Coordinates of N, CA and C in Angstrom, one line a residue:
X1 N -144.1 -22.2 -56.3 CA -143.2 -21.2 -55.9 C -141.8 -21.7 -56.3
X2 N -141.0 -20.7 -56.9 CA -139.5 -20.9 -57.1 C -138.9 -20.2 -56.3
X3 N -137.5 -20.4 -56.0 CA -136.9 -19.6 -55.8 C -135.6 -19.6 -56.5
X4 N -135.0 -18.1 -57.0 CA -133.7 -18.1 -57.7 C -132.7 -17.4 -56.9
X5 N -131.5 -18.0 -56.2 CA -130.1 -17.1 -55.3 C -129.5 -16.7 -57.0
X6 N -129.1 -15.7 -56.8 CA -128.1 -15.0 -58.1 C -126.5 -14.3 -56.7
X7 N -125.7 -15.3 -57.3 CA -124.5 -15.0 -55.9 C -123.1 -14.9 -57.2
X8 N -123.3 -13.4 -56.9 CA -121.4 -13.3 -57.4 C -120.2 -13.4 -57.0
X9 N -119.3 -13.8 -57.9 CA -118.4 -14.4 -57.3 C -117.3 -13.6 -56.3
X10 N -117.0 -14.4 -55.6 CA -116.0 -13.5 -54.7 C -115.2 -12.2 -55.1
X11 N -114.2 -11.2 -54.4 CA -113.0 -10.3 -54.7 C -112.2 -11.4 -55.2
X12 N -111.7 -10.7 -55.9 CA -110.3 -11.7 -56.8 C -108.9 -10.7 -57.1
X13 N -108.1 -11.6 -57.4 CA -107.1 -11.2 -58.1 C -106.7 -10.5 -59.0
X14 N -106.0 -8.9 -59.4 CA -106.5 -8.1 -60.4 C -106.3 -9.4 -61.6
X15 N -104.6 -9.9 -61.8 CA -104.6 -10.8 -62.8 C -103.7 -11.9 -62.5
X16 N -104.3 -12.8 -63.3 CA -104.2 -14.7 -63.4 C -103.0 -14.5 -63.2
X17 N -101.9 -15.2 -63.2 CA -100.4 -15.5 -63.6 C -100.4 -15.9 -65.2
X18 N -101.5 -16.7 -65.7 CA -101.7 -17.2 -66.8 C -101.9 -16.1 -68.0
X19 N -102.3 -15.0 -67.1 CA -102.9 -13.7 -67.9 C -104.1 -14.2 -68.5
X20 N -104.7 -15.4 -68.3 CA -106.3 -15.3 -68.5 C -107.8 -15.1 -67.9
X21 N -108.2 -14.5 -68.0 CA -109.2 -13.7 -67.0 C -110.2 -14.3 -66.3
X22 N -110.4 -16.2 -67.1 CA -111.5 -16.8 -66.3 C -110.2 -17.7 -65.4
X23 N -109.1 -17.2 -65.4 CA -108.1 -18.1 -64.3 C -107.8 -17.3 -63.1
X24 N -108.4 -16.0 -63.2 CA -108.4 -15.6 -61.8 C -109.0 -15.9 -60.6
X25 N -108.1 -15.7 -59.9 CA -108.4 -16.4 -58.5 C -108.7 -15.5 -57.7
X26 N -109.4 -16.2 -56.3 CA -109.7 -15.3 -55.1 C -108.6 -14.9 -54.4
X27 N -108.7 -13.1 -53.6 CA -107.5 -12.8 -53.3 C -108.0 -13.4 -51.9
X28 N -107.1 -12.8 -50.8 CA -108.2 -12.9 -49.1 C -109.1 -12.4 -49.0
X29 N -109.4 -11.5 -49.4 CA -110.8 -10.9 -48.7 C -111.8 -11.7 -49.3
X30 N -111.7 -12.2 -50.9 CA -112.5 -12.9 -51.8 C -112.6 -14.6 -50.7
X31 N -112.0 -14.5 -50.2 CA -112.1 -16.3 -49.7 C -113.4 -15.9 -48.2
X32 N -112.7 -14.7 -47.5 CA -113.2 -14.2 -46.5 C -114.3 -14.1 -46.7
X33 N -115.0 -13.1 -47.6 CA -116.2 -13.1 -48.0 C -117.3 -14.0 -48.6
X34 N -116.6 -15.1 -49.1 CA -117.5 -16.2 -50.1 C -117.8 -17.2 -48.6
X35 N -116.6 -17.4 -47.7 CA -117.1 -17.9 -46.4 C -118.4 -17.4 -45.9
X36 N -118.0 -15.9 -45.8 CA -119.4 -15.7 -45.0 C -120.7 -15.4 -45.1
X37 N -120.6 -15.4 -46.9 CA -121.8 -15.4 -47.7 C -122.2 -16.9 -47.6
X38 N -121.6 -18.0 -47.5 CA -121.9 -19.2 -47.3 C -122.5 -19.5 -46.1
X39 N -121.7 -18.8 -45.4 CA -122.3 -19.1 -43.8 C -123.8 -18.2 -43.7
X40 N -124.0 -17.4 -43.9 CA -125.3 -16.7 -44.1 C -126.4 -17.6 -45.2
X41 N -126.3 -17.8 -45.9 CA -126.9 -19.1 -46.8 C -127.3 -20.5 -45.9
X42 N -126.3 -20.5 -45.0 CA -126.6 -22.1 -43.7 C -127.6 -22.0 -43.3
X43 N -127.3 -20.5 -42.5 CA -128.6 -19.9 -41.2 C -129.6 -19.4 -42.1
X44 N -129.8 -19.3 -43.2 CA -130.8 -18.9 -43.6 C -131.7 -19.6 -44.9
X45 N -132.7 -20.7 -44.2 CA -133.0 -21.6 -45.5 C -134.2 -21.0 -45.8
X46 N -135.0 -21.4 -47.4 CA -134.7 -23.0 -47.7 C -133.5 -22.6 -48.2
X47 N -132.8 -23.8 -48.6 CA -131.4 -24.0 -49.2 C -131.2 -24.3 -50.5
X48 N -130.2 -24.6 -51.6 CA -130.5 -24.6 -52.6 C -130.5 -26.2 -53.3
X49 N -131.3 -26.7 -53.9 CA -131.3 -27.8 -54.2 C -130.3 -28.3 -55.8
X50 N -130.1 -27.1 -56.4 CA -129.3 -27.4 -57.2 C -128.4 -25.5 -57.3
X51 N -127.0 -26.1 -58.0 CA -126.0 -24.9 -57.9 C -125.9 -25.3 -59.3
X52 N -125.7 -24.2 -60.1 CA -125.2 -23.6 -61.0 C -123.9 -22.8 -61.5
X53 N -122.8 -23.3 -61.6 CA -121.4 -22.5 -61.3 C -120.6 -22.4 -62.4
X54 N -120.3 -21.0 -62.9 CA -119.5 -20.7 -64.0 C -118.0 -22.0 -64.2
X55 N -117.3 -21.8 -65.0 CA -116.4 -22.6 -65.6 C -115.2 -21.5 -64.5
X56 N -115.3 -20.1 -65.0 CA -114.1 -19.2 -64.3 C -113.6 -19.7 -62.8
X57 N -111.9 -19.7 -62.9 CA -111.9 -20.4 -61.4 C -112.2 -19.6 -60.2
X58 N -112.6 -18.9 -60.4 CA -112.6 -17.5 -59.3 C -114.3 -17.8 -59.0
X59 N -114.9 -18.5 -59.8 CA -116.9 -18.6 -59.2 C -116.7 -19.9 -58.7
X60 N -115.9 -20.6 -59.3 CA -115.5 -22.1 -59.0 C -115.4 -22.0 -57.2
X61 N -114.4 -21.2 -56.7 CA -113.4 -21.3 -55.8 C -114.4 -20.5 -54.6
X62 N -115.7 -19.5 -55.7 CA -116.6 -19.0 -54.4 C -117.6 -20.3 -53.7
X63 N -117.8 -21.1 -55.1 CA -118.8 -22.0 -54.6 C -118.0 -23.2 -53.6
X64 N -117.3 -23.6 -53.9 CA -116.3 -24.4 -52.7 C -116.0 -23.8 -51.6
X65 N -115.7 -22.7 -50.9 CA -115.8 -21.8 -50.3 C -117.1 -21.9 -49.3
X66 N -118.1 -21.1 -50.1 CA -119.2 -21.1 -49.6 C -119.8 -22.5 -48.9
X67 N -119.9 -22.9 -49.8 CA -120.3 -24.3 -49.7 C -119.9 -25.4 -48.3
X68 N -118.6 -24.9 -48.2 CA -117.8 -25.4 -47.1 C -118.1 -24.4 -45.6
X69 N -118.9 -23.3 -45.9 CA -119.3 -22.8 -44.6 C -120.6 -23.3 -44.5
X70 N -121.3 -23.4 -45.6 CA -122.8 -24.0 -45.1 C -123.1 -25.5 -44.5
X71 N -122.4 -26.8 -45.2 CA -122.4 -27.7 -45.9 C -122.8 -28.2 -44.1
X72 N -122.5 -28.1 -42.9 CA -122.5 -28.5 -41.9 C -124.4 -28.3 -41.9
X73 N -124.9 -27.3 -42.1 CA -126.1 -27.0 -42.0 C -127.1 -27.0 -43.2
X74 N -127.0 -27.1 -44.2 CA -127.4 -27.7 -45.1 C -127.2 -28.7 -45.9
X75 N -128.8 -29.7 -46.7 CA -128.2 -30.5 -47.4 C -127.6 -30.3 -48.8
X76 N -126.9 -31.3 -49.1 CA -125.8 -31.2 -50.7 C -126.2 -31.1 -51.5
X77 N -126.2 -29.8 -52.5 CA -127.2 -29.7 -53.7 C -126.6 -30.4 -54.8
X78 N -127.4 -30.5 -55.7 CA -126.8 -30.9 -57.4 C -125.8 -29.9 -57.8
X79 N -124.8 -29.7 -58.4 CA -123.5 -29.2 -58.5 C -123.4 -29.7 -59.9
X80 N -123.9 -28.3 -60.8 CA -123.0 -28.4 -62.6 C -122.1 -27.4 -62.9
X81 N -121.1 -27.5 -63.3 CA -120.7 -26.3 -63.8 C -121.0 -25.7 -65.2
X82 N -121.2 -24.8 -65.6 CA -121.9 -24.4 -66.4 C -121.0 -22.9 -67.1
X83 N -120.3 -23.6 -68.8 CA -119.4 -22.6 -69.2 C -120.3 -21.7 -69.7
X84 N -121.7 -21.5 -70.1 CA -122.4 -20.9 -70.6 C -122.2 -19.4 -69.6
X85 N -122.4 -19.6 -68.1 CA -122.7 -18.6 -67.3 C -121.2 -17.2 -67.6
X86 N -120.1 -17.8 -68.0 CA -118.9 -16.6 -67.9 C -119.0 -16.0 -69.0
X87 N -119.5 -14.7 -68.9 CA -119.6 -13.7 -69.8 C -120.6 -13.3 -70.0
X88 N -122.2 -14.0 -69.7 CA -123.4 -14.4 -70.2 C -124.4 -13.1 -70.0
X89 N -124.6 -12.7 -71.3 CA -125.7 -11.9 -71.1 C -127.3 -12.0 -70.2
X90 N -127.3 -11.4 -70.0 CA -129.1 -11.3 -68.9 C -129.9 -12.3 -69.7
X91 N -130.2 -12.3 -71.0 CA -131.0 -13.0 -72.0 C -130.3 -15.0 -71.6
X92 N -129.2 -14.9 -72.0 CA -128.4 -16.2 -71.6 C -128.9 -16.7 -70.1
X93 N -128.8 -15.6 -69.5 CA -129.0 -16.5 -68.1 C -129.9 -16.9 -67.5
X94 N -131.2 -15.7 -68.2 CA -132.3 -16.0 -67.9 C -133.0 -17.7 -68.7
X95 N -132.2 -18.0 -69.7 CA -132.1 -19.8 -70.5 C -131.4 -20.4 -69.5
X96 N -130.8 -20.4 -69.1 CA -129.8 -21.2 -67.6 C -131.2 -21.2 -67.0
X97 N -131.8 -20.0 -66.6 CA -132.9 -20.6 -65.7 C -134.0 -21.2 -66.3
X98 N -133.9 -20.9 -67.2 CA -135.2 -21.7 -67.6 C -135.0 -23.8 -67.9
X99 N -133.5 -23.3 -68.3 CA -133.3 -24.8 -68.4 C -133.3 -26.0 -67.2
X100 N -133.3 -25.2 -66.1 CA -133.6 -26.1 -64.8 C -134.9 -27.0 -64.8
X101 N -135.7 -26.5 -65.5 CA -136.9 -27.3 -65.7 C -136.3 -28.8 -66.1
X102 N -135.7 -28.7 -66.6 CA -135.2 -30.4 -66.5 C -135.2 -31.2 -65.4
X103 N -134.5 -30.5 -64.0 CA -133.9 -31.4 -63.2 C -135.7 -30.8 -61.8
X104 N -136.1 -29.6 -61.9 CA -136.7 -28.8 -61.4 C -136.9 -28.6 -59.8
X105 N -135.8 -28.1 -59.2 CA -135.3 -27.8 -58.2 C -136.3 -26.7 -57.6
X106 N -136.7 -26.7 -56.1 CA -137.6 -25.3 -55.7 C -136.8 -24.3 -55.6
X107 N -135.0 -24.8 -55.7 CA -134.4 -23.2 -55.3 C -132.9 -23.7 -56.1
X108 N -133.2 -22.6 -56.5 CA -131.7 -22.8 -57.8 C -130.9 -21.5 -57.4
X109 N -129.0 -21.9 -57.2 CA -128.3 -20.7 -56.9 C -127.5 -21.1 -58.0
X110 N -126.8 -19.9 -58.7 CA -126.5 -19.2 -60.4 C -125.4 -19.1 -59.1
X111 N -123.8 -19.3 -59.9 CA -122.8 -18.4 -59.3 C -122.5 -17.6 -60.3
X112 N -122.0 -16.3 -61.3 CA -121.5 -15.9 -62.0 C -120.9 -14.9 -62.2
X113 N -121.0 -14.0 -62.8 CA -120.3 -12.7 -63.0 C -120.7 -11.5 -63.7
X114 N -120.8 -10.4 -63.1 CA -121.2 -9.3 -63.9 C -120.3 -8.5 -65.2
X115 N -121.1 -8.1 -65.9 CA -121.9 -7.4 -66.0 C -123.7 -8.2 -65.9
X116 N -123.6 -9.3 -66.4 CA -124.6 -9.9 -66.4 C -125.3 -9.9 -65.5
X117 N -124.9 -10.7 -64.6 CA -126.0 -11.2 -63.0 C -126.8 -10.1 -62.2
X118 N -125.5 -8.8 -62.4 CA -126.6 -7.8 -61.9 C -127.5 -7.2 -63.2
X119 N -127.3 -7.1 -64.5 CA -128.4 -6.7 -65.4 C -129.8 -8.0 -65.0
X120 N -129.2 -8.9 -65.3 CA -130.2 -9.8 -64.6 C -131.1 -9.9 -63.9
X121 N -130.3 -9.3 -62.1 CA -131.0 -9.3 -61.0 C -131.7 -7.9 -61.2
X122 N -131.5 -6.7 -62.2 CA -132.1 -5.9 -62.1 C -133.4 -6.1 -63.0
X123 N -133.5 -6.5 -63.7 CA -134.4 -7.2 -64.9 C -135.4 -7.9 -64.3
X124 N -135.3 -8.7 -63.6 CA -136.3 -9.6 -62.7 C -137.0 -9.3 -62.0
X125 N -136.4 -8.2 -60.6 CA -136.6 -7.4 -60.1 C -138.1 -7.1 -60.0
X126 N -139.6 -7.0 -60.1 CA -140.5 -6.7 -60.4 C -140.8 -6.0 -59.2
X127 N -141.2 -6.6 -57.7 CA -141.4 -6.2 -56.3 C -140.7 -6.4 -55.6
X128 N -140.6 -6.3 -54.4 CA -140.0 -6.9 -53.2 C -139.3 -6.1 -52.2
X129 N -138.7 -6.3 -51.5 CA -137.7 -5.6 -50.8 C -137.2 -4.5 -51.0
X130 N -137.9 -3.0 -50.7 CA -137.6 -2.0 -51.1 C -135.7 -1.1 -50.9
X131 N -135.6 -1.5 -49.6 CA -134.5 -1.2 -49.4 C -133.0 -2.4 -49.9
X132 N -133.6 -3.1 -50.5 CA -133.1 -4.3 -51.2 C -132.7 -3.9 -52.7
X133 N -134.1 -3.6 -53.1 CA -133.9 -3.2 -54.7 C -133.1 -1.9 -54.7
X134 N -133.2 -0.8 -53.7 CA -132.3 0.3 -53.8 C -130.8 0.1 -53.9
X135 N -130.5 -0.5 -52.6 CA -129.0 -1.0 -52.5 C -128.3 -1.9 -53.8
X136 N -129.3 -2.7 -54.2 CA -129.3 -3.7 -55.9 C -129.1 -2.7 -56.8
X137 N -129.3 -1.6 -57.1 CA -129.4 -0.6 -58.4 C -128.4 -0.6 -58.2
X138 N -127.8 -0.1 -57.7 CA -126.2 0.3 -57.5 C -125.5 -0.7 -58.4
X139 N -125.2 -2.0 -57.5 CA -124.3 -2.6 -58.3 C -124.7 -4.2 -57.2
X140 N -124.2 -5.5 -58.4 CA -124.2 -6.7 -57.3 C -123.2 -6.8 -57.1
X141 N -122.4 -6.3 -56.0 CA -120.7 -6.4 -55.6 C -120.4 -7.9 -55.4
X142 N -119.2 -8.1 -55.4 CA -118.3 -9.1 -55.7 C -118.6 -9.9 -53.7
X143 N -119.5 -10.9 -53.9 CA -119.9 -12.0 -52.5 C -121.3 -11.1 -52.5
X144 N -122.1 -10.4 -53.5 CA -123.2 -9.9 -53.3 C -124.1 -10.8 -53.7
X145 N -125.2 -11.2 -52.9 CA -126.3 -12.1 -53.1 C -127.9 -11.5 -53.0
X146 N -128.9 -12.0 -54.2 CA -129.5 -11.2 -54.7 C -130.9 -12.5 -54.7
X147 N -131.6 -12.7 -54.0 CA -132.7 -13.8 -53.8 C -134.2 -13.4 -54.6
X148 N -134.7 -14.3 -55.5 CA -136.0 -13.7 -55.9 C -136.9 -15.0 -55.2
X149 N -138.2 -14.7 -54.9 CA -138.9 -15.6 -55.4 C -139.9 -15.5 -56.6
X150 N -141.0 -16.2 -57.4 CA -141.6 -16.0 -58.4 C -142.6 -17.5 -58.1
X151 N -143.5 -16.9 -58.1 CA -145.3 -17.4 -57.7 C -145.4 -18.2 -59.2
X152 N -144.4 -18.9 -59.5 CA -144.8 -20.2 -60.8 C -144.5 -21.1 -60.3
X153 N -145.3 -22.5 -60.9 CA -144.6 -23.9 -60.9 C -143.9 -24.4 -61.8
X154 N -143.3 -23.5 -62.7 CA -141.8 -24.2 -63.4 C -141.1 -23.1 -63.6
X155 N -140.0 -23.8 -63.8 CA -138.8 -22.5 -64.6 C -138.7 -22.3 -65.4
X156 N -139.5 -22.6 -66.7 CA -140.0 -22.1 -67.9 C -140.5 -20.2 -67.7
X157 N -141.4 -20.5 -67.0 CA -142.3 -19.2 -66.7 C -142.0 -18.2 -65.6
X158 N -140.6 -18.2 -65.3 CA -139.6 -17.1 -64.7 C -138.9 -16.2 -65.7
X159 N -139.3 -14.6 -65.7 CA -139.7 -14.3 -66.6 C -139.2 -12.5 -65.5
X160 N -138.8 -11.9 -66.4 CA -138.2 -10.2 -66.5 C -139.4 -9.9 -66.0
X161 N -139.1 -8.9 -64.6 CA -139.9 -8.4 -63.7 C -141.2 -8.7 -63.1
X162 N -141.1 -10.2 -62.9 CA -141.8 -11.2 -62.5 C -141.0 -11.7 -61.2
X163 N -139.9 -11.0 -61.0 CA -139.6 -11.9 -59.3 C -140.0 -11.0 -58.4
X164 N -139.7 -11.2 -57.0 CA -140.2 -10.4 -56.1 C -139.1 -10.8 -55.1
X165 N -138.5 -9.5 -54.9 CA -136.9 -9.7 -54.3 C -136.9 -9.9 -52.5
X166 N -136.4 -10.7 -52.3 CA -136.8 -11.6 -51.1 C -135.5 -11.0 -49.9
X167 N -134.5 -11.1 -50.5 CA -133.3 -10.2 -50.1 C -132.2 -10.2 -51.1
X168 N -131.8 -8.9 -50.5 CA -130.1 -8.7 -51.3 C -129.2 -8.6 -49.8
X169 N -128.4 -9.4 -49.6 CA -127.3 -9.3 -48.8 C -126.0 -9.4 -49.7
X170 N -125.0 -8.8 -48.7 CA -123.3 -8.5 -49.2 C -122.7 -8.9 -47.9
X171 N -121.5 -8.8 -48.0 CA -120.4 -9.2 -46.8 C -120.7 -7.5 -46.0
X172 N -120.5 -7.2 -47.3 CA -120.8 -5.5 -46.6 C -121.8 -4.8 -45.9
X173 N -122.9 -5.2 -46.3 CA -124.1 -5.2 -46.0 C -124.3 -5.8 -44.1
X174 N -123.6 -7.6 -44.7 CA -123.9 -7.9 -43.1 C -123.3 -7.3 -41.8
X175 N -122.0 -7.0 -42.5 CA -121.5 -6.0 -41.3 C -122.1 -4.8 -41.2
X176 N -122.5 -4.3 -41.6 CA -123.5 -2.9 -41.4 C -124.8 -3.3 -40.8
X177 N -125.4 -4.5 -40.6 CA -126.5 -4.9 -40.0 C -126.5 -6.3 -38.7
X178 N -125.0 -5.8 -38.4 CA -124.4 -6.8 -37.4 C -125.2 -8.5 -37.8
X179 N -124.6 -8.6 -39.1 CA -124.5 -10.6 -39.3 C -125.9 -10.7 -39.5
X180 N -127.3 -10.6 -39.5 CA -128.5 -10.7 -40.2 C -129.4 -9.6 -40.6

């Protein structure tokens, strides 16, 4: 059994000072939210044994963030940043996951950015969580987290409509379901 978190990155800044688009930053609600998408990730294991985090400072700034709400209640995963993930088509990401077979973690969390993550998490998608997969069609909003698992022993053989969606939570979400 694997498990894959797909966690986008916080609300941000319309634009950089820099005017370049992987230098935008989290506004407050974007910090607010990656907190308590982290803190929800604490209380709710298994945990991830390796992170996967775009190069953009704005996935950068979710995973530090988050990380700092859990880190009290979980232990410290492997931490790469990975330029491949900003911009990265479904096909691309789904090689990010396959490339974990190297290190071969039972639970890998992707930070990155749509359009991808949610073509991704919709691609995967095979069973699971009916009211999960509904709320997921829409969109994976910005601190929206998207959990599969998939009944293989490697990450080779994680594979389009082969997951089975375990949960989709949002900041939004948890306040609409008072915090779990």
């Amino acid at each position: 059994m694997r498990r894959l978190m797909l966690l986008r990155h916080a609300k941000t800044e319309h634009d950089a000072p820099s005017g370049r688009d992987q230098d935008r930053r989290l506004d407050d609600r974007g910090r607010n939210d990656a907190a308590e998408i982290g803190g929800w990730i604490g209380r709710h294991p298994p945990f991830p044994d390796s992170v996967l985090v775009s190069t953009a400072v704005r996935a950068n700034q979710t995973w530090d963030i988050a990380w700092e709400a859990m880190k009290a209640l979980a232990p410290q995963p492997k931490v790469e940043l990975s330029p491949e993930l900003y911009g990265a088509e479904p096909s691309q990401l789904l090689e990010a996951v396959h490339a974990a077979a190297t290190t071969d973690p039972k639970v890998l969390l992707m930070v990155g950015h749509n359009p991808g993550m949610h073509e991704l998490a919709l691609m995967l998608a095979g069973s699971g969580d009916a009211a999960g997969r509904k709320a997921l069609s829409d969109n994976l909003p910005t601190s929206g987290l998207a959990i599969f698992d998939f009944e293989v022993d490697d990450w080779g053989d994680v594979a389009f409509r082969r997951g089975r969606l375990a949960k989709f939570v949002s900041p939004r979400l948890l306040k609409q379901t008072s915090g779990d």
